[in-house]
CSV table of C-alpha atoms in Angstrom, one decimal:
chain,number,residue,atom,x,y,z
U,16,MET,CA,4.3,37.4,26.1
U,17,PHE,CA,6.5,35.5,28.4
U,18,SER,CA,5.1,34.0,31.6
U,19,PHE,CA,7.6,34.6,34.4
U,20,CYS,CA,8.3,32.7,37.6
U,21,ALA,CA,10.8,33.3,40.3
U,22,ALA,CA,13.5,31.2,38.6
U,23,SER,CA,12.8,32.6,35.1
U,24,GLU,CA,15.4,34.3,33.1
U,25,VAL,CA,15.5,35.7,29.5
U,26,ALA,CA,18.2,35.3,26.9
U,27,THR,CA,18.4,36.8,23.4
U,28,PHE,CA,20.4,35.2,20.6
U,29,ALA,CA,20.8,35.9,16.8
U,30,GLY,CA,21.8,32.9,14.7
U,31,GLY,CA,20.6,33.5,11.2
U,32,CYS,CA,17.1,32.2,10.2
U,33,PHE,CA,15.1,32.3,13.4
U,34,TRP,CA,12.9,29.4,12.3
U,35,CYS,CA,15.9,27.1,12.8
U,36,VAL,CA,17.2,28.6,16.1
U,37,GLU,CA,13.7,28.7,17.6
U,38,ALA,CA,13.1,25.0,16.7
U,39,ASP,CA,16.5,23.9,18.2
U,40,LEU,CA,16.1,25.8,21.5
U,41,GLU,CA,12.5,25.0,22.1
U,42,LYS,CA,13.5,21.3,22.5
U,43,ILE,CA,15.8,22.0,25.5
U,44,LYS,CA,14.7,20.9,28.9
U,45,GLY,CA,14.1,24.0,31.1
U,46,VAL,CA,13.1,26.3,28.2
U,47,SER,CA,9.5,27.4,28.5
U,48,GLU,CA,9.2,29.6,25.4
U,49,VAL,CA,11.1,30.8,22.4
U,50,VAL,CA,9.9,33.8,20.4
U,51,SER,CA,11.2,34.8,17.0
U,52,GLY,CA,11.7,38.5,16.4
U,53,TYR,CA,14.0,41.4,15.5
U,54,THR,CA,16.5,43.3,17.5
U,55,GLY,CA,19.6,45.6,17.2
U,56,GLY,CA,18.0,48.3,15.1
U,57,GLU,CA,16.5,51.8,15.7
U,58,ARG,CA,13.2,51.6,13.8
U,59,ALA,CA,10.2,50.8,16.0
U,60,ASN,CA,8.1,47.7,15.2
U,61,PRO,CA,10.0,46.7,12.0
U,62,THR,CA,8.3,44.2,9.6
U,63,TYR,CA,9.9,41.2,8.0
U,64,GLU,CA,10.0,43.0,4.7
U,65,GLN,CA,11.9,45.9,6.2
U,66,VAL,CA,14.4,43.7,7.9
U,67,SER,CA,15.0,41.4,5.0
U,68,SER,CA,15.4,44.3,2.5
U,69,GLY,CA,17.9,46.1,4.7
U,70,GLN,CA,15.6,49.1,5.4
U,71,THR,CA,16.5,48.8,9.1
U,72,LYS,CA,19.5,47.5,10.9
U,73,HIS,CA,17.6,44.9,12.8
U,74,ILE,CA,18.7,41.2,12.7
U,75,GLU,CA,16.6,38.1,13.1
U,76,ALA,CA,16.8,36.8,16.6
U,77,VAL,CA,15.1,34.7,19.2
U,78,GLN,CA,14.2,35.6,22.8
U,79,VAL,CA,14.3,32.6,25.2
U,80,ASN,CA,12.5,32.3,28.5
U,81,PHE,CA,14.1,29.6,30.6
U,82,ASP,CA,14.1,28.2,34.2
U,83,LYS,CA,17.6,28.9,35.5
U,84,GLU,CA,17.1,26.2,38.1
U,85,LYS,CA,16.8,23.6,35.3
U,86,ILE,CA,19.4,25.0,32.9
U,87,SER,CA,22.0,27.6,33.4
U,88,TYR,CA,22.5,30.6,31.1
U,89,GLU,CA,26.0,29.2,30.3
U,90,LYS,CA,24.6,25.8,29.2
U,91,LEU,CA,21.8,27.5,27.2
U,92,LEU,CA,24.4,29.7,25.4
U,93,ILE,CA,26.5,26.7,24.5
U,94,LYS,CA,23.5,24.9,23.1
U,95,PHE,CA,22.7,28.0,21.0
U,96,LEU,CA,26.3,28.2,19.7
U,97,LYS,CA,26.1,24.6,18.6
U,98,THR,CA,23.4,25.6,16.1
U,99,ILE,CA,25.4,28.3,14.3
U,100,ASP,CA,28.7,29.0,12.5
U,101,PRO,CA,30.3,31.6,14.8
U,102,THR,CA,33.1,32.3,12.3
U,103,ASP,CA,30.9,33.8,9.6
U,104,ASN,CA,30.1,37.6,9.6
U,105,LYS,CA,28.4,37.6,6.2
U,106,GLY,CA,25.3,35.7,7.3
U,107,GLN,CA,24.5,32.2,8.1
U,108,PHE,CA,24.8,29.4,5.5
U,109,VAL,CA,22.8,30.2,2.4
U,110,ASP,CA,21.2,33.3,4.0
U,111,ARG,CA,23.6,36.2,3.3
U,112,GLY,CA,23.2,39.7,4.6
U,113,TYR,CA,23.4,41.6,7.8
U,114,GLN,CA,20.0,40.5,9.0
U,115,TYR,CA,21.3,36.9,9.2
U,116,THR,CA,24.5,37.6,11.1
U,117,THR,CA,25.0,36.2,14.6
U,118,ALA,CA,25.1,37.9,18.0
U,119,ILE,CA,24.7,37.3,21.7
U,120,PHE,CA,22.7,40.0,23.5
U,121,TYR,CA,23.2,40.1,27.2
U,122,HIS,CA,20.5,41.2,29.7
U,123,SER,CA,22.8,41.5,32.7
U,124,GLU,CA,26.4,41.9,33.7
U,125,LYS,CA,26.5,38.3,34.7
U,126,GLN,CA,25.3,37.2,31.2
U,127,ARG,CA,27.9,39.5,29.6
U,128,LYS,CA,30.8,37.9,31.6
U,129,ILE,CA,29.6,34.4,30.9
U,130,ALA,CA,29.2,35.1,27.2
U,131,ASN,CA,32.7,36.7,26.9
U,132,ASN,CA,34.2,33.8,28.8
U,133,VAL,CA,32.6,31.2,26.4
U,134,ILE,CA,33.7,33.1,23.3
U,135,LYS,CA,37.2,33.4,24.8
U,136,TYR,CA,37.3,29.7,25.5
U,137,LEU,CA,36.2,28.9,21.9
U,138,LYS,CA,39.0,31.1,20.5
U,139,GLU,CA,41.6,29.4,22.7
U,140,THR,CA,40.6,25.9,21.6
U,141,LYS,CA,41.8,26.9,18.1
U,142,LYS,CA,39.0,24.8,16.5
U,143,PHE,CA,37.2,28.1,16.0
U,144,PRO,CA,40.0,30.6,16.0
U,145,LYS,CA,38.2,33.3,14.1
U,146,ILE,CA,35.1,33.9,16.2
U,147,VAL,CA,33.1,36.8,14.9
U,148,THR,CA,29.9,36.5,16.9
U,149,PRO,CA,29.7,39.7,19.0
U,150,VAL,CA,28.6,40.0,22.6
U,151,LEU,CA,26.2,43.1,22.7
U,152,LYS,CA,24.0,44.8,25.2
U,153,HIS,CA,20.4,43.8,24.8
U,154,SER,CA,18.2,46.4,23.0
U,155,LYS,CA,14.6,46.5,22.2
U,156,PHE,CA,13.2,43.2,20.9
U,157,TYR,CA,10.3,43.1,18.6
U,158,ARG,CA,8.2,40.0,18.1
U,159,ALA,CA,8.0,38.8,14.5
U,160,GLU,CA,4.8,38.3,12.6
U,161,SER,CA,2.6,35.5,13.8
U,162,TYR,CA,3.3,33.3,10.8
U,163,HIS,CA,7.0,33.1,11.8
U,164,GLN,CA,6.3,31.8,15.3
U,165,ASN,CA,6.7,28.1,15.7
U,166,PHE,CA,6.8,27.9,11.9
U,167,TYR,CA,8.2,24.4,11.8
U,168,LYS,CA,5.2,22.9,13.5
U,169,LYS,CA,2.3,24.9,12.2
U,170,ASN,CA,1.2,22.3,9.7
U,171,LYS,CA,2.6,19.5,7.5
U,172,LYS,CA,3.4,21.9,4.7
U,173,SER,CA,5.5,24.2,6.9
U,174,MET,CA,7.2,21.3,8.5
U,175,LYS,CA,8.2,19.9,5.1
U,176,ARG,CA,9.4,23.4,4.0
U,177,TYR,CA,11.4,23.7,7.3
U,178,LYS,CA,13.1,20.3,6.9
U,179,SER,CA,13.9,21.0,3.3
U,180,TYR,CA,15.4,24.4,4.2
U,181,ARG,CA,17.6,23.0,7.0
U,182,SER,CA,18.9,20.3,4.7
U,183,SER,CA,19.6,22.6,1.7
U,184,SER,CA,20.9,25.5,3.7
U,185,GLY,CA,24.0,23.7,5.0
U,186,ARG,CA,23.2,24.3,8.6
U,187,ASP,CA,22.8,20.7,9.6
U,188,LYS,CA,25.9,19.7,7.6
U,189,PHE,CA,28.0,22.3,9.4
U,190,ILE,CA,26.6,21.3,12.8
U,191,ASN,CA,27.4,17.6,12.2
U,192,LYS,CA,30.9,18.4,11.0
U,193,TYR,CA,32.1,20.9,13.5
U,194,TRP,CA,29.9,20.6,16.6
U,195,LYS,CA,28.9,16.9,16.9
U,196,ASN,CA,32.0,15.7,18.8
U,197,PHE,CA,32.9,19.0,20.4
U,198,LYS,CA,32.4,19.3,24.2
U,199,PHE,CA,32.8,22.3,26.4
U,200,ASN,CA,34.6,22.0,29.8
U,201,LEU,CA,33.5,25.4,30.9
U,202,GLY,CA,31.4,24.2,33.8
U,203,PHE,CA,34.1,22.0,35.2
U,204,ARG,CA,35.4,24.6,37.6
U,205,ASP,CA,32.0,25.1,39.2
U,206,GLN,CA,31.3,21.3,39.3
U,207,TYR,CA,34.6,20.2,40.6
U,208,HIS,CA,35.0,19.8,44.4
U,209,LYS,CA,38.3,18.6,45.7
U,210,PRO,CA,38.0,15.5,47.9
U,211,SER,CA,39.3,15.6,51.5
U,212,LEU,CA,42.9,14.7,52.2
U,213,GLU,CA,41.7,11.4,53.7
U,214,THR,CA,39.9,10.5,50.5
U,215,LEU,CA,42.9,11.5,48.4
U,216,LYS,CA,45.2,9.2,50.5
U,217,LYS,CA,42.9,6.3,49.5
U,218,LYS,CA,42.7,7.4,45.9
U,219,LEU,CA,46.3,8.2,45.2
U,220,THR,CA,49.5,6.2,45.5
U,221,LYS,CA,51.9,7.3,48.3
U,222,LEU,CA,54.1,9.0,45.7
U,223,GLN,CA,51.2,10.8,44.0
U,224,TYR,CA,50.0,12.1,47.3
U,225,TYR,CA,53.5,13.1,48.3
U,226,VAL,CA,54.0,15.1,45.1
U,227,THR,CA,50.6,16.7,44.7
U,228,GLN,CA,49.6,17.3,48.3
U,229,GLU,CA,52.9,17.7,50.1
U,230,ASP,CA,54.8,19.5,47.3
U,231,GLY,CA,57.2,16.6,46.9
U,232,THR,CA,59.5,15.7,44.0
U,233,GLU,CA,60.0,12.3,42.5
U,234,ARG,CA,63.3,10.8,41.4
U,235,PRO,CA,64.6,11.8,37.9
U,236,PHE,CA,64.8,9.1,35.2
U,237,LYS,CA,62.8,6.8,37.4
U,238,ASN,CA,59.3,8.0,36.8
U,239,LEU,CA,56.5,7.1,34.5
U,240,TYR,CA,56.5,9.7,31.7
U,241,TRP,CA,60.0,11.2,31.5
U,242,ASP,CA,60.7,9.3,28.2
U,243,ASN,CA,57.1,8.8,27.0
U,244,LYS,CA,56.9,9.6,23.3
U,245,GLU,CA,53.2,8.6,22.6
U,246,GLU,CA,50.7,11.1,21.3
U,247,GLY,CA,48.1,12.3,23.8
U,248,ILE,CA,47.5,14.7,26.6
U,249,TYR,CA,48.5,14.9,30.3
U,250,VAL,CA,45.9,15.7,32.9
U,251,ASP,CA,46.0,16.4,36.6
U,252,ILE,CA,46.0,13.1,38.5
U,253,VAL,CA,43.6,14.6,41.1
U,254,SER,CA,41.0,16.4,39.1
U,255,GLY,CA,41.5,15.2,35.5
U,256,GLN,CA,42.0,18.8,34.3
U,257,PRO,CA,43.8,18.9,30.9
U,258,LEU,CA,47.3,20.4,31.4
U,259,PHE,CA,49.9,19.5,28.7
U,260,SER,CA,50.0,18.0,25.2
U,261,SER,CA,52.6,15.6,23.8
U,262,ASN,CA,53.0,18.1,21.0
U,263,ASP,CA,54.8,20.4,23.4
U,264,LYS,CA,56.8,17.7,25.2
U,265,PHE,CA,60.6,17.7,24.6
U,266,LYS,CA,63.7,15.9,25.8
U,267,SER,CA,65.4,18.2,28.3
U,268,GLY,CA,67.9,15.7,29.7
U,269,THR,CA,66.7,16.4,33.3
U,270,GLY,CA,64.9,13.1,33.8
U,271,TRP,CA,61.4,14.6,34.3
U,272,PRO,CA,58.7,15.3,31.7
U,273,SER,CA,59.4,18.7,30.2
U,274,PHE,CA,57.0,20.8,28.2
U,275,LYS,CA,57.3,24.1,26.2
U,276,LYS,CA,53.9,25.3,27.3
U,277,PRO,CA,50.6,24.2,28.7
U,278,ILE,CA,47.5,23.5,26.7
U,279,HIS,CA,46.0,26.6,28.2
U,280,LYS,CA,47.9,28.9,30.5
U,281,LYS,CA,44.7,29.5,32.6
U,282,PHE,CA,44.8,25.8,33.6
U,283,LEU,CA,47.9,26.5,35.6
U,284,VAL,CA,48.7,28.7,38.7
U,285,GLU,CA,52.2,30.0,39.2
U,286,LYS,CA,53.6,30.7,42.7
U,287,VAL,CA,56.9,31.9,44.1
U,288,ASP,CA,58.8,29.0,45.7
U,289,LYS,CA,61.5,29.9,48.2
U,290,SER,CA,61.9,26.4,49.7
U,291,LEU,CA,65.5,25.9,48.5
U,292,PHE,CA,66.5,29.4,49.5
U,293,VAL,CA,66.3,30.6,45.9
U,294,ASN,CA,63.3,32.0,44.1
U,295,ARG,CA,61.8,29.4,41.8
U,296,THR,CA,58.4,29.5,40.0
U,297,GLU,CA,56.2,26.7,41.2
U,298,VAL,CA,53.4,25.4,38.9
U,299,ARG,CA,50.1,24.1,40.4
U,300,SER,CA,46.9,22.9,38.7
U,301,GLN,CA,44.1,25.5,38.6
U,302,LEU,CA,41.2,23.3,39.9
U,303,ALA,CA,42.7,20.9,42.4
U,304,ASP,CA,45.7,23.0,43.4
U,305,SER,CA,47.9,20.0,42.9
U,306,HIS,CA,51.7,20.7,43.0
U,307,LEU,CA,53.0,19.8,39.5
U,308,GLY,CA,56.6,21.0,39.4
U,309,HIS,CA,58.3,24.2,38.3
U,310,VAL,CA,58.8,26.4,35.2
U,311,PHE,CA,62.2,27.6,34.2
U,312,GLN,CA,63.5,30.1,31.6
U,313,ASP,CA,65.9,27.7,29.9
U,314,GLY,CA,63.6,26.0,27.4
U,315,PRO,CA,63.6,25.9,23.6
U,316,LYS,CA,62.9,28.9,21.4
U,317,PRO,CA,60.8,30.9,20.8
U,318,LEU,CA,59.1,30.8,24.3
U,319,LYS,CA,62.3,29.6,26.1
U,320,LEU,CA,60.2,28.0,28.8
U,321,ARG,CA,60.6,24.6,30.4
U,322,TYR,CA,57.8,23.2,32.5
U,323,CYS,CA,59.5,20.6,34.5
U,324,ILE,CA,56.7,18.4,35.8
U,325,ASN,CA,56.5,15.4,38.1
U,326,SER,CA,55.0,12.3,36.4
U,327,ALA,CA,53.3,11.4,39.7
U,328,SER,CA,51.1,14.5,39.3
U,329,LEU,CA,49.9,13.5,35.9
U,330,ARG,CA,47.8,10.9,34.1
U,331,PHE,CA,48.4,10.3,30.4
U,332,ILE,CA,45.6,9.8,28.0
U,333,PRO,CA,46.6,8.5,24.6
U,334,LYS,CA,45.3,10.2,21.5
U,335,ASN,CA,43.3,7.2,20.5
U,336,LYS,CA,41.4,7.2,23.8
U,337,LEU,CA,40.5,10.9,24.0
U,338,ILE,CA,37.0,10.3,22.8
U,339,GLN,CA,36.5,7.3,25.0
U,340,GLN,CA,37.5,9.1,28.1
U,341,GLY,CA,35.6,12.4,27.4
U,342,TYR,CA,38.4,14.6,26.1
U,343,GLU,CA,37.3,14.6,22.4
U,344,ASN,CA,37.4,18.4,22.2
U,345,PHE,CA,41.2,18.2,22.5
U,346,LEU,CA,41.6,16.2,19.3
U,347,TRP,CA,42.2,19.6,17.6
U,348,LEU,CA,45.7,19.6,19.1
U,349,PHE,CA,46.7,16.7,16.9
U,350,GLU,CA,44.7,17.8,13.8
U,351,ALA,CA,46.6,21.1,13.9
U,352,SER,CA,50.0,19.4,14.3
U,353,LYS,CA,49.6,17.4,11.0
């Protein structure tokens, strides 16, 4: 049984063989206990034989007791996802069958919203476009037989069997190939706190401050990136939030950097701008609320959008420096464009 404290929370995940998921999650700081078991079916107290033979619709899962003051549910969920293949609905690796499929079982409305947000984020990165791992309401969880609990560290024989299984199953190979250099930026919004205007005045140049904080506009053809053709991404000069890719940059003839679309639309905020006595659509960054420029309806097909952006609101990160500067999970932009 779990031992609860005031900061204790429970999470339930299914990721194929529970030996492997249990072993991975037990090593996380803030996790006090991981139990292997069965969930999702209707039969009471199912056995391993019944689950593995398909006599019941339970799947192998783990229930995790963790200290939410040491690790958030979101971070725990991300660590779990990095142990599985979320695009496979036939099972996990060499283990085929319903009992080895993946799922996230939420215990609260907060967990449900976080899980759906993480899955949505993964789909939008396009590295994992066909996510099939469902987010389901938690149902009765049954503890698996005692010989399944902490299987990997029972004795030398079970440890050897566990290591051999991980190696031959393809799990570790998949993790190293798809997850090793992938980083989530989900927590960025909660962690980012915009500096005071006084601090920004010291951090930014006069032009950068004028554009981002005073809704200014720089001169056309006399700015840093209007004719930049190098591969990379453009981030908010204030927060570092990724905004645009060089893949979507085009020559508009206006003298300002122009893009067909943002990396993710949710990274931008659009507002009505009546400052020139006509309605225009202003574009601001989501996190720092930096003024970036405007979006117009005269861009190239098929979207016909032109994001006209001030260079002074941006910082350019070349493709070959994405990993070095912590933006390696945006390398997919350039892999997809080949």
